[in-house]
Coordinates of N, CA and C in Angstrom, one line a residue:
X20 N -13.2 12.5 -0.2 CA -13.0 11.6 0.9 C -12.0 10.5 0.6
X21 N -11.2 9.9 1.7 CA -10.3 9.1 1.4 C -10.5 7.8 1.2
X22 N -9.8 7.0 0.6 CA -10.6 5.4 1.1 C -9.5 4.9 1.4
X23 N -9.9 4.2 2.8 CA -9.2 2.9 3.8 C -8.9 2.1 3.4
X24 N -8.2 1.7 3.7 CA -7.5 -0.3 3.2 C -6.4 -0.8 4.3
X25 N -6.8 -2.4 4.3 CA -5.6 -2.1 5.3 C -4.1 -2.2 4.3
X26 N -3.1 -1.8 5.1 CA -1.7 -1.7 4.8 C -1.2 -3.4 3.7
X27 N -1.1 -2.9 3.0 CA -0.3 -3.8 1.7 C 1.4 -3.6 2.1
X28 N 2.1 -5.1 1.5 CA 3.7 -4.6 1.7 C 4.5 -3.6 0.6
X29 N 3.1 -3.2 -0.5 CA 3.6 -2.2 -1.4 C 3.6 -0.5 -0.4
X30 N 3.3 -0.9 0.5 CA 2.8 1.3 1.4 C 4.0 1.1 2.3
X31 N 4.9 0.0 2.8 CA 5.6 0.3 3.5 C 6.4 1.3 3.0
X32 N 6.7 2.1 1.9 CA 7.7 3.1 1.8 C 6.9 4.0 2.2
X33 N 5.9 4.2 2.0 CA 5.2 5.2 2.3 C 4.7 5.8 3.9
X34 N 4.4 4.4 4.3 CA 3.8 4.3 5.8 C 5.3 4.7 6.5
X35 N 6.7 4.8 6.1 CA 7.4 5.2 6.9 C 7.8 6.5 6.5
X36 N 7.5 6.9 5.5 CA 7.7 8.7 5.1 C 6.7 9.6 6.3
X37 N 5.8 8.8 6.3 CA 4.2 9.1 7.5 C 4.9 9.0 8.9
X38 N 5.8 8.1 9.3 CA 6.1 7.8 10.3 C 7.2 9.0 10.5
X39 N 7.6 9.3 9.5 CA 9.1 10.5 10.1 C 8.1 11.5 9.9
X40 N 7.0 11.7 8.9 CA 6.6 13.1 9.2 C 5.7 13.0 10.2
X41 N 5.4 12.0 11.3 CA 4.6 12.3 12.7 C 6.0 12.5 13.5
X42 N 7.3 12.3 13.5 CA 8.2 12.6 14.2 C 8.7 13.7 14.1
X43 N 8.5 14.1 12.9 CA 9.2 15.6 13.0 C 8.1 16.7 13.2
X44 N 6.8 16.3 13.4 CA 5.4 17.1 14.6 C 5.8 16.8 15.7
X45 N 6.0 15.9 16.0 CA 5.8 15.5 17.2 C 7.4 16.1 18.4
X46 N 8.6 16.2 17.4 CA 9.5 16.9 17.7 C 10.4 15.7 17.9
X47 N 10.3 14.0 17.8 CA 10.8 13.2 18.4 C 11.9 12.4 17.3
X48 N 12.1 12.9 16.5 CA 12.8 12.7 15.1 C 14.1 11.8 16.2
X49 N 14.7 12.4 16.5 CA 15.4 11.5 17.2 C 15.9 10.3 18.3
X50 N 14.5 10.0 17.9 CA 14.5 8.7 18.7 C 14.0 7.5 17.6
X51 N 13.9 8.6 16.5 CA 13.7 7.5 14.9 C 14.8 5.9 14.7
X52 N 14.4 4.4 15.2 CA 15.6 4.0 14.4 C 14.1 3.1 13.3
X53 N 13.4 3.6 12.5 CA 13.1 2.5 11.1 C 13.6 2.4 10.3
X54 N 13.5 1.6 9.7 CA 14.0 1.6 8.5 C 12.5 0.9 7.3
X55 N 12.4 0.7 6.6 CA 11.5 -0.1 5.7 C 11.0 -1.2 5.7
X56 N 12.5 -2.1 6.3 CA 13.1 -3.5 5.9 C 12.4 -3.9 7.1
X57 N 12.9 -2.8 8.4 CA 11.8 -3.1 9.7 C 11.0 -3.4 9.8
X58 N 10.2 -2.4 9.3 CA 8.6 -2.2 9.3 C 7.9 -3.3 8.5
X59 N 8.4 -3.8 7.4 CA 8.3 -4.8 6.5 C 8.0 -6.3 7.3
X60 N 9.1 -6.4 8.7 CA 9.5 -7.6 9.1 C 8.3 -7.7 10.4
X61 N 8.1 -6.0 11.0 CA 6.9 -5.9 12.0 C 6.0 -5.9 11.5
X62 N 5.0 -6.3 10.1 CA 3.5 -5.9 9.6 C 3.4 -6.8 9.1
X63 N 4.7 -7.1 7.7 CA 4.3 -8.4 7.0 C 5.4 -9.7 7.4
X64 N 5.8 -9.8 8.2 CA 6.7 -10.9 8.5 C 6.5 -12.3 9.0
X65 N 6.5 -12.9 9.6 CA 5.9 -14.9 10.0 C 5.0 -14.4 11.2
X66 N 5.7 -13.1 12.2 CA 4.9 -13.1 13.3 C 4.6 -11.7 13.5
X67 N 3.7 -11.3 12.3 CA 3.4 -9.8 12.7 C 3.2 -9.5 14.2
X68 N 3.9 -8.1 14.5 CA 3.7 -7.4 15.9 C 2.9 -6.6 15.8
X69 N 2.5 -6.0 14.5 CA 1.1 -4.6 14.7 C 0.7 -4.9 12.8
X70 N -0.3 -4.0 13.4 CA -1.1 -3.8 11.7 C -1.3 -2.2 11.1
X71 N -1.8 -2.2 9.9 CA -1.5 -1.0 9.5 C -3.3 -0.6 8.6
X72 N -3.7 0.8 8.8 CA -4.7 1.1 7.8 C -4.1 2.2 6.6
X73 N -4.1 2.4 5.5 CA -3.7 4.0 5.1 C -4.8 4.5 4.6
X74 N -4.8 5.8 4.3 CA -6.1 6.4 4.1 C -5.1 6.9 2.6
X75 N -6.1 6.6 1.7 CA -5.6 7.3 0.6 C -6.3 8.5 -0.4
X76 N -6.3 9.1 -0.7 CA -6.5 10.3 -1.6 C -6.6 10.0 -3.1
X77 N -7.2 10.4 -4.0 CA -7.5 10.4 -5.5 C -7.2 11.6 -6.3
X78 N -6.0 12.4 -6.6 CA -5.9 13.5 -6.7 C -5.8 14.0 -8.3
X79 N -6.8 13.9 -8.9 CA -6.8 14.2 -10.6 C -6.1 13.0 -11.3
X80 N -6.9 11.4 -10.6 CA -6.3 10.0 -11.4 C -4.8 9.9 -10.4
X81 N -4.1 10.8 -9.6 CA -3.3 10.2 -8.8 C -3.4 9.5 -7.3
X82 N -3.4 8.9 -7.2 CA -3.2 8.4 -5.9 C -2.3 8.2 -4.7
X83 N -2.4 9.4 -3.7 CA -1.7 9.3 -2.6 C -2.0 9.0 -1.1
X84 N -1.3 8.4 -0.7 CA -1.4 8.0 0.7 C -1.3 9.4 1.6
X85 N -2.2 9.7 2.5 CA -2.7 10.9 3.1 C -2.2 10.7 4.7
X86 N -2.7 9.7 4.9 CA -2.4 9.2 6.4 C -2.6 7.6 6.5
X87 N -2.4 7.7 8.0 CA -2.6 5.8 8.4 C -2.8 5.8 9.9
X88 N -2.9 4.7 9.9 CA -2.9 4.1 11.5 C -2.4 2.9 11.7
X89 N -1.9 2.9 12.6 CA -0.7 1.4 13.4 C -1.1 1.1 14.4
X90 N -1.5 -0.4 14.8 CA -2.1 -0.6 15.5 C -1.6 -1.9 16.1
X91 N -2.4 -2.7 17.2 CA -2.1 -4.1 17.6 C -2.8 -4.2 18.8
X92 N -2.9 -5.6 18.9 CA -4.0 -6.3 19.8 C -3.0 -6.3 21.4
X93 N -3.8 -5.6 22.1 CA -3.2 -6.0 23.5 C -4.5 -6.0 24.7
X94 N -4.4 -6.6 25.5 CA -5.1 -7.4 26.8 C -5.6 -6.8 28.0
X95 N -6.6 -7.0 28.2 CA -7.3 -6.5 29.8 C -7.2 -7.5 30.5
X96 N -7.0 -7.9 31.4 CA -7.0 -9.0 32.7 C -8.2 -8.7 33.4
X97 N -8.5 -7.1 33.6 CA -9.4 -6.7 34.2 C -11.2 -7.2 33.5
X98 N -11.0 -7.2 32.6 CA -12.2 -7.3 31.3 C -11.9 -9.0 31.0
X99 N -11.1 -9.3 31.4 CA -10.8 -10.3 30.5 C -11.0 -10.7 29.2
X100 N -10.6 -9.7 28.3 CA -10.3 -9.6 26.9 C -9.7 -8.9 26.4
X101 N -9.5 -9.1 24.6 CA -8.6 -8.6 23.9 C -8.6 -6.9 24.1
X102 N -8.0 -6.2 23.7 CA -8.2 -4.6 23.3 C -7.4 -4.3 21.7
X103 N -8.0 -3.2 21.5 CA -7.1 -2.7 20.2 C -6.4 -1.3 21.1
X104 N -4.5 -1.3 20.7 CA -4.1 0.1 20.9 C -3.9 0.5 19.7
X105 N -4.2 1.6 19.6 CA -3.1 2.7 18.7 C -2.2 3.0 18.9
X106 N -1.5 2.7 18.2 CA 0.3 3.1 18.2 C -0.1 4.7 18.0
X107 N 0.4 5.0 16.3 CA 0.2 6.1 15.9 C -0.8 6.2 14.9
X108 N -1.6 7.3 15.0 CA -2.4 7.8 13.8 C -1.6 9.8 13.3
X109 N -1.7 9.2 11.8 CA -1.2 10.9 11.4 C -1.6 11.1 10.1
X110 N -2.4 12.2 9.9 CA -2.9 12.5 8.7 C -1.8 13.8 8.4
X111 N -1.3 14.1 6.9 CA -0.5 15.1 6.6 C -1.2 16.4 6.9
X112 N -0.2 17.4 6.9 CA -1.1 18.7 7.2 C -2.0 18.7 6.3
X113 N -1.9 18.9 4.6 CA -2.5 19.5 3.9 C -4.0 18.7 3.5
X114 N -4.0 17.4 4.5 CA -5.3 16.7 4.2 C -6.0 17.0 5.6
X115 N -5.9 17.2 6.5 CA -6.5 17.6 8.2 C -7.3 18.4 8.0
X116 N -8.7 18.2 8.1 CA -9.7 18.6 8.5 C -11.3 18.8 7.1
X117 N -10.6 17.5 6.7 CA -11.4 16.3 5.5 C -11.9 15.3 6.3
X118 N -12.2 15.0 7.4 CA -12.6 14.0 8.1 C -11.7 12.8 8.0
X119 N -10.7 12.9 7.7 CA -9.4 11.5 7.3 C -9.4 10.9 8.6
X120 N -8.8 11.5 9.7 CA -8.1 11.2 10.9 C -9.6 11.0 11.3
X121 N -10.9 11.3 11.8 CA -11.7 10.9 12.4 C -12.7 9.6 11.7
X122 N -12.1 9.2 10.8 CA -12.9 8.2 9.7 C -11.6 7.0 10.0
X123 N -10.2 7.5 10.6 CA -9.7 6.2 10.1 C -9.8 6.2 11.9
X124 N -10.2 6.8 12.5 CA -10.8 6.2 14.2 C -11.9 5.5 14.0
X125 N -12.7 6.2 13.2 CA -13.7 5.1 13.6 C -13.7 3.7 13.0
X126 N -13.3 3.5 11.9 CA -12.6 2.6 11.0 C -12.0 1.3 12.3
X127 N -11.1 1.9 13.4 CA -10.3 1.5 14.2 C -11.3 0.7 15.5
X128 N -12.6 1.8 16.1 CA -13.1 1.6 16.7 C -14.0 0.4 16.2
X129 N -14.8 0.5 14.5 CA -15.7 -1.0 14.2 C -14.8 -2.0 14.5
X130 N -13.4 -1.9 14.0 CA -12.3 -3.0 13.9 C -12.9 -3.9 15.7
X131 N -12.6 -2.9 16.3 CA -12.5 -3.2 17.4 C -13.7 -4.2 18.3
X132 N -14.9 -3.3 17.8 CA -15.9 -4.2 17.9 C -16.3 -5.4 17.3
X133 N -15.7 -5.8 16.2 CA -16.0 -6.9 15.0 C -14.8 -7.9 15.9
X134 N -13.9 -7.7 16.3 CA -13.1 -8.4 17.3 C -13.7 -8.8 18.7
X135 N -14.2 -8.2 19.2 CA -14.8 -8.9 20.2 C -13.8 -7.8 21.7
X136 N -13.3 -6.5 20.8 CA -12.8 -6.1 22.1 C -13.2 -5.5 23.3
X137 N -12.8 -5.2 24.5 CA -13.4 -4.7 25.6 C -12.9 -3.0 25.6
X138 N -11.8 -2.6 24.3 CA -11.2 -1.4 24.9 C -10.5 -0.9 23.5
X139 N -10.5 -0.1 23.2 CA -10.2 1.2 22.2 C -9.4 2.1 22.8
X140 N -8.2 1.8 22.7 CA -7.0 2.7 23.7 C -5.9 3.3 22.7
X141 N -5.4 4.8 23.1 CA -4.4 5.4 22.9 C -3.3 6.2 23.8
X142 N -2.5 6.6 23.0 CA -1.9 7.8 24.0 C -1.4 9.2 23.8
X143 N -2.2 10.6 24.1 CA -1.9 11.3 23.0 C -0.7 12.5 23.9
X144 N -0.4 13.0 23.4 CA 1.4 13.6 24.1 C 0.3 15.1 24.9
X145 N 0.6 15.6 26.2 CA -0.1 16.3 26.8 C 0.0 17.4 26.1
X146 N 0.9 17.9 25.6 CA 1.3 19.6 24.9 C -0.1 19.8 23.2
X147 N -0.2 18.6 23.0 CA -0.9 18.8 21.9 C -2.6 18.4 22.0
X148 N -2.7 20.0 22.2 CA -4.2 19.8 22.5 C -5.0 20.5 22.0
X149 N -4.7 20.5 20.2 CA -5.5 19.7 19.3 C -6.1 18.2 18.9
X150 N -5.4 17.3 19.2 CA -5.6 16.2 19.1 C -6.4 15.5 20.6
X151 N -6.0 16.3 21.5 CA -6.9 16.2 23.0 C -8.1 16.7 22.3
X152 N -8.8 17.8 21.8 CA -9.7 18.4 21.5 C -10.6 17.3 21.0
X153 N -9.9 17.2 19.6 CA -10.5 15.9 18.7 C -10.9 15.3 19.2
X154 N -10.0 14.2 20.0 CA -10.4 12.6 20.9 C -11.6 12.7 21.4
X155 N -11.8 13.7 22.5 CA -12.6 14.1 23.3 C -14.2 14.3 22.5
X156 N -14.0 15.5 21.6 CA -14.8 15.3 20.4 C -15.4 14.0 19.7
X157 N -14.8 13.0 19.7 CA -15.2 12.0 19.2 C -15.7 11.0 20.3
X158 N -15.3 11.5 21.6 CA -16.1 10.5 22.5 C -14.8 9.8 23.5
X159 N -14.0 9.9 23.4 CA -12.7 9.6 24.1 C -12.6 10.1 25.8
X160 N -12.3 9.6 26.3 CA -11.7 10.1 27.9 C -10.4 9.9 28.1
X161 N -9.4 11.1 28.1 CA -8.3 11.2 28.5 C -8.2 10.8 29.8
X162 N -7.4 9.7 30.5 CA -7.0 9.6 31.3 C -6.2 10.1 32.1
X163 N -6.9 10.5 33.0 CA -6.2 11.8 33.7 C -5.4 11.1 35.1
X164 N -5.6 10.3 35.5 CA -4.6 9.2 36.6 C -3.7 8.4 35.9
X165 N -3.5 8.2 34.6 CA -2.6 6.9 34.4 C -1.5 7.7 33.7
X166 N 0.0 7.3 34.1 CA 1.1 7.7 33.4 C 1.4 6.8 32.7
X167 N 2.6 6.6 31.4 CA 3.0 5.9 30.6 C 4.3 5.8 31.4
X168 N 4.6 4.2 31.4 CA 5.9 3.8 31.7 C 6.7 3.0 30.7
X169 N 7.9 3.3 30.4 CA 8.8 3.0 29.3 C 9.8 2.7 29.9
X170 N 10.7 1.3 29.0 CA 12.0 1.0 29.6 C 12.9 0.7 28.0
X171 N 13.7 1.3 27.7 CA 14.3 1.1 26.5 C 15.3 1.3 26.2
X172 N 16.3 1.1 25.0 CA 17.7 1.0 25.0 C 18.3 0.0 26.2
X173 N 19.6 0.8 26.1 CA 20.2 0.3 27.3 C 19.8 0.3 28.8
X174 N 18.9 1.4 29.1 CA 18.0 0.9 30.4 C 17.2 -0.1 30.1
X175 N 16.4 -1.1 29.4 CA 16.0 -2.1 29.3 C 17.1 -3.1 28.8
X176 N 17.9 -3.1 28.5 CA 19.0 -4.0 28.8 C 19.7 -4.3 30.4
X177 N 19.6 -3.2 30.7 CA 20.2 -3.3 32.6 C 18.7 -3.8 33.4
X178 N 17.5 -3.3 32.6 CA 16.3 -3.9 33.4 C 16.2 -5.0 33.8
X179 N 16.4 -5.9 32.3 CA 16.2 -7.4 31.9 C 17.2 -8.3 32.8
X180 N 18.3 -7.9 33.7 CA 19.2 -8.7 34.2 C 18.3 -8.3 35.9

């Protein structure tokens, strides 16, 4: 089994090797811009924007990072309270189906309640439904009325005026 921790500024090399290998599943490698120095500046910086768990492995006295999760506090109006999202969660292939990815949800979900939140939110890509499976499995409700709205690059530059 793996053990949790949260994200040290020693796993950023690692947490972003995790981050291109959920891009290149996910098929979106090209919309990659991190770098380390980023990720470094979004986790451990004056004004963290998100947080991080990694799940690590003990492999004959080695220790490797297996997977993680990226996270951050955002808001209900409707609840009037905090929520936890999930950015990304991604366990490597060759560790999936060790209970990693469903231990660093629930890991996510206490987080959630030890905070005081009203909501345990993600977003998982419609084509991949293995990971619909899972969620669902674990107790999740895909939302089936709400679409995701994005404004980025230079369309959010033309937005902002």
């Amino acid at each position: 089994m793996a053990i949790l921790r949260p994200a040290e500024p020693r796993d950023v090399d690692d947490i972003v090797r995790l981050i291109i290998a959920l891009a290149e599943y996910e098929k979106l490698t090209h919309l990659l811009r991190i770098t380390p120095e980023k990720l470094q500046a979004q986790l451990f910086g004056p004004r963290p924007a998100a947080e991080a768990v990694v799940a690590e492995v003990d492999e004959a006295g080695s220790v490797r990072t297996a997977g993680f999760a990226l996270f951050f506090t955002n808001f209900s109006t409707f609840l009037c309270q905090p929520g936890l999202y999930l950015e990304d969660l991604f366990v490597l292939p060759e560790y999936r189906g060790h209970g990693i990815g469903k231990a660093l949800l629930q890991h996510l979900g206490r987080l959630a309640v030890e905070r005081g939140c009203g909501r345990f939110e993600w977003s998982v890509l419609d084509w991949n439904e293995p990971a619909i499976r899972f969620y669902e499995a674990m107790g999740a409700t895909v939302m089936p009325d709400w679409r995701i709205c994005r404004v980025t690059g230079d369309a959010l530059a033309r937005f902002a005026h």
